[in-house]
Amino acid sequence: MPSNPKNTRKCCVCKEHADKSELIRLVKTSDGVKIDTTGKMDGRGAYVHRNEKCIDACIKKFALNAAFKGAVAKEVYDELKNQL
Ligand SMILES: [Zn+2]
């Protein structure tokens, strides 16, 4: 069941909206882009579906570079795979 629409965010890969619980949050910090596992980190965020399809596409298309308008470390993409 879709919950409160206020809790939906857009996946930066497929551009579909989904509940926050179905998405991985990434945040641009002064230290670079990080995967926000707590959902509480400050900064500009981007979201990716927690599924193989979107994570794979994200890695292939470097979707995070586009979402954050800059280079995102390869380690971040590697780490995304561990979120499955
Ligand atoms: Zn998606």
PDB file of N, CA and C and ligand atoms in Angstrom:
ATOM      1  N   MET A   1       0.844  -1.206   0.000  1.00  0.00           N
ATOM      2  CA  MET A   1       0.000   0.000   0.000  1.00  0.00           C
ATOM      3  C   MET A   1       0.876   1.252   0.000  1.00  0.00           C
ATOM      4  N   PRO A   2       0.580   2.187  -0.883  1.00  0.00           N
ATOM      5  CA  PRO A   2       1.360   3.433  -0.828  1.00  0.00           C
ATOM      6  C   PRO A   2       1.017   4.190   0.445  1.00  0.00           C
ATOM      7  N   SER A   3       2.003   4.637   1.138  1.00  0.00           N
ATOM      8  CA  SER A   3       1.730   5.368   2.370  1.00  0.00           C
ATOM      9  C   SER A   3       1.608   6.855   2.051  1.00  0.00           C
ATOM     10  N   ASN A   4       1.742   7.667   3.045  1.00  0.00           N
ATOM     11  CA  ASN A   4       1.674   9.113   2.909  1.00  0.00           C
ATOM     12  C   ASN A   4       2.474   9.606   1.691  1.00  0.00           C
ATOM     13  N   PRO A   5       1.803  10.296   0.758  1.00  0.00           N
ATOM     14  CA  PRO A   5       2.526  10.756  -0.445  1.00  0.00           C
ATOM     15  C   PRO A   5       3.683  11.694  -0.131  1.00  0.00           C
ATOM     16  N   LYS A   6       3.644  12.317   1.029  1.00  0.00           N
ATOM     17  CA  LYS A   6       4.752  13.199   1.407  1.00  0.00           C
ATOM     18  C   LYS A   6       6.045  12.418   1.596  1.00  0.00           C
ATOM     19  N   ASN A   7       5.901  11.125   1.765  1.00  0.00           N
ATOM     20  CA  ASN A   7       7.099  10.314   1.972  1.00  0.00           C
ATOM     21  C   ASN A   7       7.645   9.728   0.675  1.00  0.00           C
ATOM     22  N   THR A   8       7.123  10.182  -0.462  1.00  0.00           N
ATOM     23  CA  THR A   8       7.649   9.658  -1.708  1.00  0.00           C
ATOM     24  C   THR A   8       8.741  10.578  -2.250  1.00  0.00           C
ATOM     25  N   ARG A   9       9.672   9.942  -2.916  1.00  0.00           N
ATOM     26  CA  ARG A   9      10.772  10.663  -3.544  1.00  0.00           C
ATOM     27  C   ARG A   9      10.972  10.082  -4.940  1.00  0.00           C
ATOM     28  N   LYS A  10      11.651  10.834  -5.774  1.00  0.00           N
ATOM     29  CA  LYS A  10      11.858  10.396  -7.151  1.00  0.00           C
ATOM     30  C   LYS A  10      13.189   9.665  -7.298  1.00  0.00           C
ATOM     31  N   CYS A  11      13.110   8.507  -7.885  1.00  0.00           N
ATOM     32  CA  CYS A  11      14.327   7.753  -8.205  1.00  0.00           C
ATOM     33  C   CYS A  11      15.049   8.491  -9.329  1.00  0.00           C
ATOM     34  N   CYS A  12      16.348   8.754  -9.158  1.00  0.00           N
ATOM     35  CA  CYS A  12      17.069   9.546 -10.162  1.00  0.00           C
ATOM     36  C   CYS A  12      17.429   8.712 -11.389  1.00  0.00           C
ATOM     37  N   VAL A  13      17.115   7.430 -11.358  1.00  0.00           N
ATOM     38  CA  VAL A  13      17.418   6.565 -12.505  1.00  0.00           C
ATOM     39  C   VAL A  13      16.190   6.419 -13.399  1.00  0.00           C
ATOM     40  N   CYS A  14      15.087   5.899 -12.852  1.00  0.00           N
ATOM     41  CA  CYS A  14      13.909   5.652 -13.678  1.00  0.00           C
ATOM     42  C   CYS A  14      12.914   6.806 -13.621  1.00  0.00           C
ATOM     43  N   LYS A  15      13.162   7.780 -12.739  1.00  0.00           N
ATOM     44  CA  LYS A  15      12.332   8.989 -12.598  1.00  0.00           C
ATOM     45  C   LYS A  15      10.940   8.713 -12.038  1.00  0.00           C
ATOM     46  N   GLU A  16      10.744   7.526 -11.519  1.00  0.00           N
ATOM     47  CA  GLU A  16       9.447   7.233 -10.905  1.00  0.00           C
ATOM     48  C   GLU A  16       9.489   7.556  -9.428  1.00  0.00           C
ATOM     49  N   HIS A  17       8.331   7.923  -8.914  1.00  0.00           N
ATOM     50  CA  HIS A  17       8.245   8.219  -7.486  1.00  0.00           C
ATOM     51  C   HIS A  17       8.003   6.937  -6.712  1.00  0.00           C
ATOM     52  N   ALA A  18       8.561   6.875  -5.548  1.00  0.00           N
ATOM     53  CA  ALA A  18       8.373   5.700  -4.704  1.00  0.00           C
ATOM     54  C   ALA A  18       8.465   6.109  -3.252  1.00  0.00           C
ATOM     55  N   ASP A  19       7.956   5.255  -2.408  1.00  0.00           N
ATOM     56  CA  ASP A  19       8.042   5.497  -0.977  1.00  0.00           C
ATOM     57  C   ASP A  19       9.515   5.499  -0.554  1.00  0.00           C
ATOM     58  N   LYS A  20       9.831   6.375   0.375  1.00  0.00           N
ATOM     59  CA  LYS A  20      11.219   6.475   0.854  1.00  0.00           C
ATOM     60  C   LYS A  20      11.806   5.129   1.272  1.00  0.00           C
ATOM     61  N   SER A  21      10.937   4.277   1.804  1.00  0.00           N
ATOM     62  CA  SER A  21      11.423   2.983   2.291  1.00  0.00           C
ATOM     63  C   SER A  21      11.908   2.085   1.154  1.00  0.00           C
ATOM     64  N   GLU A  22      11.507   2.419  -0.078  1.00  0.00           N
ATOM     65  CA  GLU A  22      11.925   1.598  -1.219  1.00  0.00           C
ATOM     66  C   GLU A  22      13.140   2.179  -1.926  1.00  0.00           C
ATOM     67  N   LEU A  23      13.642   3.268  -1.388  1.00  0.00           N
ATOM     68  CA  LEU A  23      14.723   3.977  -2.061  1.00  0.00           C
ATOM     69  C   LEU A  23      15.980   4.042  -1.207  1.00  0.00           C
ATOM     70  N   ILE A  24      17.095   4.120  -1.888  1.00  0.00           N
ATOM     71  CA  ILE A  24      18.362   4.367  -1.202  1.00  0.00           C
ATOM     72  C   ILE A  24      18.616   5.868  -1.303  1.00  0.00           C
ATOM     73  N   ARG A  25      18.931   6.483  -0.191  1.00  0.00           N
ATOM     74  CA  ARG A  25      19.204   7.926  -0.217  1.00  0.00           C
ATOM     75  C   ARG A  25      20.703   8.170  -0.301  1.00  0.00           C
ATOM     76  N   LEU A  26      21.066   9.077  -1.169  1.00  0.00           N
ATOM     77  CA  LEU A  26      22.463   9.490  -1.266  1.00  0.00           C
ATOM     78  C   LEU A  26      22.517  10.982  -1.005  1.00  0.00           C
ATOM     79  N   VAL A  27      23.562  11.410  -0.334  1.00  0.00           N
ATOM     80  CA  VAL A  27      23.657  12.808   0.056  1.00  0.00           C
ATOM     81  C   VAL A  27      25.011  13.361  -0.328  1.00  0.00           C
ATOM     82  N   LYS A  28      24.996  14.585  -0.843  1.00  0.00           N
ATOM     83  CA  LYS A  28      26.241  15.256  -1.141  1.00  0.00           C
ATOM     84  C   LYS A  28      26.699  15.992   0.104  1.00  0.00           C
ATOM     85  N   THR A  29      27.804  15.569   0.650  1.00  0.00           N
ATOM     86  CA  THR A  29      28.360  16.217   1.837  1.00  0.00           C
ATOM     87  C   THR A  29      29.627  16.968   1.416  1.00  0.00           C
ATOM     88  N   SER A  30      30.206  17.709   2.334  1.00  0.00           N
ATOM     89  CA  SER A  30      31.449  18.429   2.027  1.00  0.00           C
ATOM     90  C   SER A  30      32.562  17.436   1.732  1.00  0.00           C
ATOM     91  N   ASP A  31      32.312  16.207   2.095  1.00  0.00           N
ATOM     92  CA  ASP A  31      33.271  15.128   1.967  1.00  0.00           C
ATOM     93  C   ASP A  31      33.000  14.263   0.738  1.00  0.00           C
ATOM     94  N   GLY A  32      32.091  14.704  -0.101  1.00  0.00           N
ATOM     95  CA  GLY A  32      31.727  13.907  -1.268  1.00  0.00           C
ATOM     96  C   GLY A  32      30.359  13.271  -1.080  1.00  0.00           C
ATOM     97  N   VAL A  33      29.956  12.490  -2.063  1.00  0.00           N
ATOM     98  CA  VAL A  33      28.640  11.855  -2.001  1.00  0.00           C
ATOM     99  C   VAL A  33      28.717  10.595  -1.139  1.00  0.00           C
ATOM    100  N   LYS A  34      27.764  10.463  -0.249  1.00  0.00           N
ATOM    101  CA  LYS A  34      27.718   9.308   0.657  1.00  0.00           C
ATOM    102  C   LYS A  34      26.349   8.647   0.572  1.00  0.00           C
ATOM    103  N   ILE A  35      26.333   7.368   0.867  1.00  0.00           N
ATOM    104  CA  ILE A  35      25.057   6.676   1.003  1.00  0.00           C
ATOM    105  C   ILE A  35      24.555   6.938   2.407  1.00  0.00           C
ATOM    106  N   ASP A  36      23.361   7.483   2.486  1.00  0.00           N
ATOM    107  CA  ASP A  36      22.786   7.829   3.780  1.00  0.00           C
ATOM    108  C   ASP A  36      21.951   6.655   4.284  1.00  0.00           C
ATOM    109  N   THR A  37      22.536   5.873   5.142  1.00  0.00           N
ATOM    110  CA  THR A  37      21.829   4.695   5.631  1.00  0.00           C
ATOM    111  C   THR A  37      20.876   5.053   6.763  1.00  0.00           C
ATOM    112  N   THR A  38      21.045   6.224   7.351  1.00  0.00           N
ATOM    113  CA  THR A  38      20.181   6.610   8.476  1.00  0.00           C
ATOM    114  C   THR A  38      18.987   7.429   8.001  1.00  0.00           C
ATOM    115  N   GLY A  39      19.087   8.044   6.818  1.00  0.00           N
ATOM    116  CA  GLY A  39      18.022   8.907   6.325  1.00  0.00           C
ATOM    117  C   GLY A  39      18.007  10.254   7.011  1.00  0.00           C
ATOM    118  N   LYS A  40      19.039  10.545   7.767  1.00  0.00           N
ATOM    119  CA  LYS A  40      19.041  11.776   8.551  1.00  0.00           C
ATOM    120  C   LYS A  40      20.203  12.712   8.227  1.00  0.00           C
ATOM    121  N   MET A  41      20.994  12.337   7.247  1.00  0.00           N
ATOM    122  CA  MET A  41      22.146  13.181   6.931  1.00  0.00           C
ATOM    123  C   MET A  41      21.699  14.476   6.252  1.00  0.00           C
ATOM    124  N   ASP A  42      22.416  15.555   6.569  1.00  0.00           N
ATOM    125  CA  ASP A  42      22.114  16.854   5.954  1.00  0.00           C
ATOM    126  C   ASP A  42      22.755  16.942   4.578  1.00  0.00           C
ATOM    127  N   GLY A  43      22.099  17.684   3.724  1.00  0.00           N
ATOM    128  CA  GLY A  43      22.689  17.919   2.409  1.00  0.00           C
ATOM    129  C   GLY A  43      21.714  17.618   1.303  1.00  0.00           C
ATOM    130  N   ARG A  44      22.173  17.887   0.086  1.00  0.00           N
ATOM    131  CA  ARG A  44      21.326  17.660  -1.062  1.00  0.00           C
ATOM    132  C   ARG A  44      21.266  16.163  -1.329  1.00  0.00           C
ATOM    133  N   GLY A  45      20.056  15.650  -1.461  1.00  0.00           N
ATOM    134  CA  GLY A  45      19.912  14.214  -1.624  1.00  0.00           C
ATOM    135  C   GLY A  45      19.472  13.801  -3.010  1.00  0.00           C
ATOM    136  N   ALA A  46      19.751  12.547  -3.310  1.00  0.00           N
ATOM    137  CA  ALA A  46      19.218  11.915  -4.514  1.00  0.00           C
ATOM    138  C   ALA A  46      18.820  10.500  -4.105  1.00  0.00           C
ATOM    139  N   TYR A  47      17.906   9.943  -4.860  1.00  0.00           N
ATOM    140  CA  TYR A  47      17.369   8.635  -4.466  1.00  0.00           C
ATOM    141  C   TYR A  47      17.455   7.644  -5.616  1.00  0.00           C
ATOM    142  N   VAL A  48      17.700   6.411  -5.251  1.00  0.00           N
ATOM    143  CA  VAL A  48      17.729   5.322  -6.234  1.00  0.00           C
ATOM    144  C   VAL A  48      16.928   4.159  -5.665  1.00  0.00           C
ATOM    145  N   HIS A  49      16.109   3.547  -6.494  1.00  0.00           N
ATOM    146  CA  HIS A  49      15.361   2.371  -6.043  1.00  0.00           C
ATOM    147  C   HIS A  49      16.308   1.308  -5.500  1.00  0.00           C
ATOM    148  N   ARG A  50      15.870   0.685  -4.445  1.00  0.00           N
ATOM    149  CA  ARG A  50      16.645  -0.418  -3.897  1.00  0.00           C
ATOM    150  C   ARG A  50      16.286  -1.689  -4.658  1.00  0.00           C
ATOM    151  N   ASN A  51      16.594  -1.708  -5.947  1.00  0.00           N
ATOM    152  CA  ASN A  51      16.404  -2.931  -6.716  1.00  0.00           C
ATOM    153  C   ASN A  51      17.509  -3.027  -7.763  1.00  0.00           C
ATOM    154  N   GLU A  52      17.689  -4.235  -8.266  1.00  0.00           N
ATOM    155  CA  GLU A  52      18.812  -4.492  -9.144  1.00  0.00           C
ATOM    156  C   GLU A  52      18.739  -3.665 -10.428  1.00  0.00           C
ATOM    157  N   LYS A  53      17.526  -3.538 -10.929  1.00  0.00           N
ATOM    158  CA  LYS A  53      17.330  -2.842 -12.197  1.00  0.00           C
ATOM    159  C   LYS A  53      17.823  -1.396 -12.114  1.00  0.00           C
ATOM    160  N   CYS A  54      17.383  -0.683 -11.104  1.00  0.00           N
ATOM    161  CA  CYS A  54      17.754   0.726 -10.999  1.00  0.00           C
ATOM    162  C   CYS A  54      19.208   0.898 -10.578  1.00  0.00           C
ATOM    163  N   ILE A  55      19.687   0.032  -9.704  1.00  0.00           N
ATOM    164  CA  ILE A  55      21.081   0.146  -9.285  1.00  0.00           C
ATOM    165  C   ILE A  55      22.010  -0.143 -10.463  1.00  0.00           C
ATOM    166  N   ASP A  56      21.694  -1.180 -11.217  1.00  0.00           N
ATOM    167  CA  ASP A  56      22.506  -1.503 -12.402  1.00  0.00           C
ATOM    168  C   ASP A  56      22.501  -0.364 -13.405  1.00  0.00           C
ATOM    169  N   ALA A  57      21.313   0.161 -13.673  1.00  0.00           N
ATOM    170  CA  ALA A  57      21.198   1.258 -14.643  1.00  0.00           C
ATOM    171  C   ALA A  57      21.927   2.493 -14.135  1.00  0.00           C
ATOM    172  N   CYS A  58      21.835   2.711 -12.837  1.00  0.00           N
ATOM    173  CA  CYS A  58      22.498   3.851 -12.216  1.00  0.00           C
ATOM    174  C   CYS A  58      24.005   3.772 -12.443  1.00  0.00           C
ATOM    175  N   ILE A  59      24.547   2.571 -12.254  1.00  0.00           N
ATOM    176  CA  ILE A  59      25.985   2.364 -12.411  1.00  0.00           C
ATOM    177  C   ILE A  59      26.388   2.507 -13.880  1.00  0.00           C
ATOM    178  N   LYS A  60      25.591   1.923 -14.768  1.00  0.00           N
ATOM    179  CA  LYS A  60      25.919   1.970 -16.198  1.00  0.00           C
ATOM    180  C   LYS A  60      25.839   3.375 -16.766  1.00  0.00           C
ATOM    181  N   LYS A  61      24.840   4.123 -16.303  1.00  0.00           N
ATOM    182  CA  LYS A  61      24.621   5.472 -16.864  1.00  0.00           C
ATOM    183  C   LYS A  61      25.263   6.568 -16.022  1.00  0.00           C
ATOM    184  N   PHE A  62      25.933   6.185 -14.948  1.00  0.00           N
ATOM    185  CA  PHE A  62      26.489   7.176 -14.026  1.00  0.00           C
ATOM    186  C   PHE A  62      25.408   8.199 -13.649  1.00  0.00           C
ATOM    187  N   ALA A  63      24.259   7.678 -13.309  1.00  0.00           N
ATOM    188  CA  ALA A  63      23.112   8.550 -13.026  1.00  0.00           C
ATOM    189  C   ALA A  63      23.376   9.479 -11.844  1.00  0.00           C
ATOM    190  N   LEU A  64      24.237   9.072 -10.941  1.00  0.00           N
ATOM    191  CA  LEU A  64      24.500   9.939  -9.786  1.00  0.00           C
ATOM    192  C   LEU A  64      25.286  11.175 -10.199  1.00  0.00           C
ATOM    193  N   ASN A  65      26.169  11.023 -11.182  1.00  0.00           N
ATOM    194  CA  ASN A  65      26.911  12.195 -11.659  1.00  0.00           C
ATOM    195  C   ASN A  65      25.939  13.253 -12.170  1.00  0.00           C
ATOM    196  N   ALA A  66      24.901  12.794 -12.867  1.00  0.00           N
ATOM    197  CA  ALA A  66      23.900  13.722 -13.393  1.00  0.00           C
ATOM    198  C   ALA A  66      23.075  14.286 -12.245  1.00  0.00           C
ATOM    199  N   ALA A  67      22.688  13.428 -11.301  1.00  0.00           N
ATOM    200  CA  ALA A  67      21.840  13.877 -10.192  1.00  0.00           C
ATOM    201  C   ALA A  67      22.553  14.911  -9.327  1.00  0.00           C
ATOM    202  N   PHE A  68      23.842  14.718  -9.138  1.00  0.00           N
ATOM    203  CA  PHE A  68      24.591  15.644  -8.286  1.00  0.00           C
ATOM    204  C   PHE A  68      25.383  16.666  -9.096  1.00  0.00           C
ATOM    205  N   LYS A  69      25.222  16.622 -10.409  1.00  0.00           N
ATOM    206  CA  LYS A  69      25.910  17.559 -11.308  1.00  0.00           C
ATOM    207  C   LYS A  69      27.405  17.627 -11.031  1.00  0.00           C
ATOM    208  N   GLY A  70      27.993  16.460 -10.957  1.00  0.00           N
ATOM    209  CA  GLY A  70      29.433  16.411 -10.735  1.00  0.00           C
ATOM    210  C   GLY A  70      29.881  14.976 -10.644  1.00  0.00           C
ATOM    211  N   ALA A  71      31.175  14.783 -10.602  1.00  0.00           N
ATOM    212  CA  ALA A  71      31.707  13.430 -10.534  1.00  0.00           C
ATOM    213  C   ALA A  71      31.423  12.812  -9.170  1.00  0.00           C
ATOM    214  N   VAL A  72      30.998  11.574  -9.192  1.00  0.00           N
ATOM    215  CA  VAL A  72      30.766  10.831  -7.959  1.00  0.00           C
ATOM    216  C   VAL A  72      31.758   9.670  -7.941  1.00  0.00           C
ATOM    217  N   ALA A  73      32.407   9.471  -6.806  1.00  0.00           N
ATOM    218  CA  ALA A  73      33.457   8.463  -6.690  1.00  0.00           C
ATOM    219  C   ALA A  73      32.955   7.069  -7.064  1.00  0.00           C
ATOM    220  N   LYS A  74      33.825   6.322  -7.699  1.00  0.00           N
ATOM    221  CA  LYS A  74      33.502   4.955  -8.089  1.00  0.00           C
ATOM    222  C   LYS A  74      33.091   4.126  -6.868  1.00  0.00           C
ATOM    223  N   GLU A  75      33.697   4.405  -5.730  1.00  0.00           N
ATOM    224  CA  GLU A  75      33.395   3.663  -4.505  1.00  0.00           C
ATOM    225  C   GLU A  75      31.911   3.767  -4.140  1.00  0.00           C
ATOM    226  N   VAL A  76      31.334   4.925  -4.435  1.00  0.00           N
ATOM    227  CA  VAL A  76      29.912   5.122  -4.114  1.00  0.00           C
ATOM    228  C   VAL A  76      29.065   4.174  -4.954  1.00  0.00           C
ATOM    229  N   TYR A  77      29.436   4.057  -6.236  1.00  0.00           N
ATOM    230  CA  TYR A  77      28.691   3.135  -7.110  1.00  0.00           C
ATOM    231  C   TYR A  77      28.897   1.687  -6.651  1.00  0.00           C
ATOM    232  N   ASP A  78      30.129   1.385  -6.262  1.00  0.00           N
ATOM    233  CA  ASP A  78      30.407   0.031  -5.760  1.00  0.00           C
ATOM    234  C   ASP A  78      29.561  -0.271  -4.538  1.00  0.00           C
ATOM    235  N   GLU A  79      29.462   0.724  -3.676  1.00  0.00           N
ATOM    236  CA  GLU A  79      28.728   0.553  -2.424  1.00  0.00           C
ATOM    237  C   GLU A  79      27.231   0.380  -2.666  1.00  0.00           C
ATOM    238  N   LEU A  80      26.759   1.004  -3.727  1.00  0.00           N
ATOM    239  CA  LEU A  80      25.328   0.880  -4.060  1.00  0.00           C
ATOM    240  C   LEU A  80      24.927  -0.580  -4.196  1.00  0.00           C
ATOM    241  N   LYS A  81      25.788  -1.348  -4.835  1.00  0.00           N
ATOM    242  CA  LYS A  81      25.497  -2.772  -5.041  1.00  0.00           C
ATOM    243  C   LYS A  81      25.331  -3.524  -3.733  1.00  0.00           C
ATOM    244  N   ASN A  82      26.030  -3.027  -2.715  1.00  0.00           N
ATOM    245  CA  ASN A  82      25.936  -3.683  -1.408  1.00  0.00           C
ATOM    246  C   ASN A  82      24.629  -3.358  -0.691  1.00  0.00           C
ATOM    247  N   GLN A  83      23.867  -2.447  -1.250  1.00  0.00           N
ATOM    248  CA  GLN A  83      22.607  -2.058  -0.605  1.00  0.00           C
ATOM    249  C   GLN A  83      21.465  -2.992  -0.969  1.00  0.00           C
ATOM    250  N   LEU A  84      21.719  -3.869  -1.910  1.00  0.00           N
ATOM    251  CA  LEU A  84      20.638  -4.782  -2.323  1.00  0.00           C
ATOM    252  C   LEU A  84      20.346  -5.812  -1.244  1.00  0.00           C
TER     253      LEU A  84
HETATM  254 ZN    ZN B   1      14.102   3.586 -10.085  1.00  0.00          ZN
END
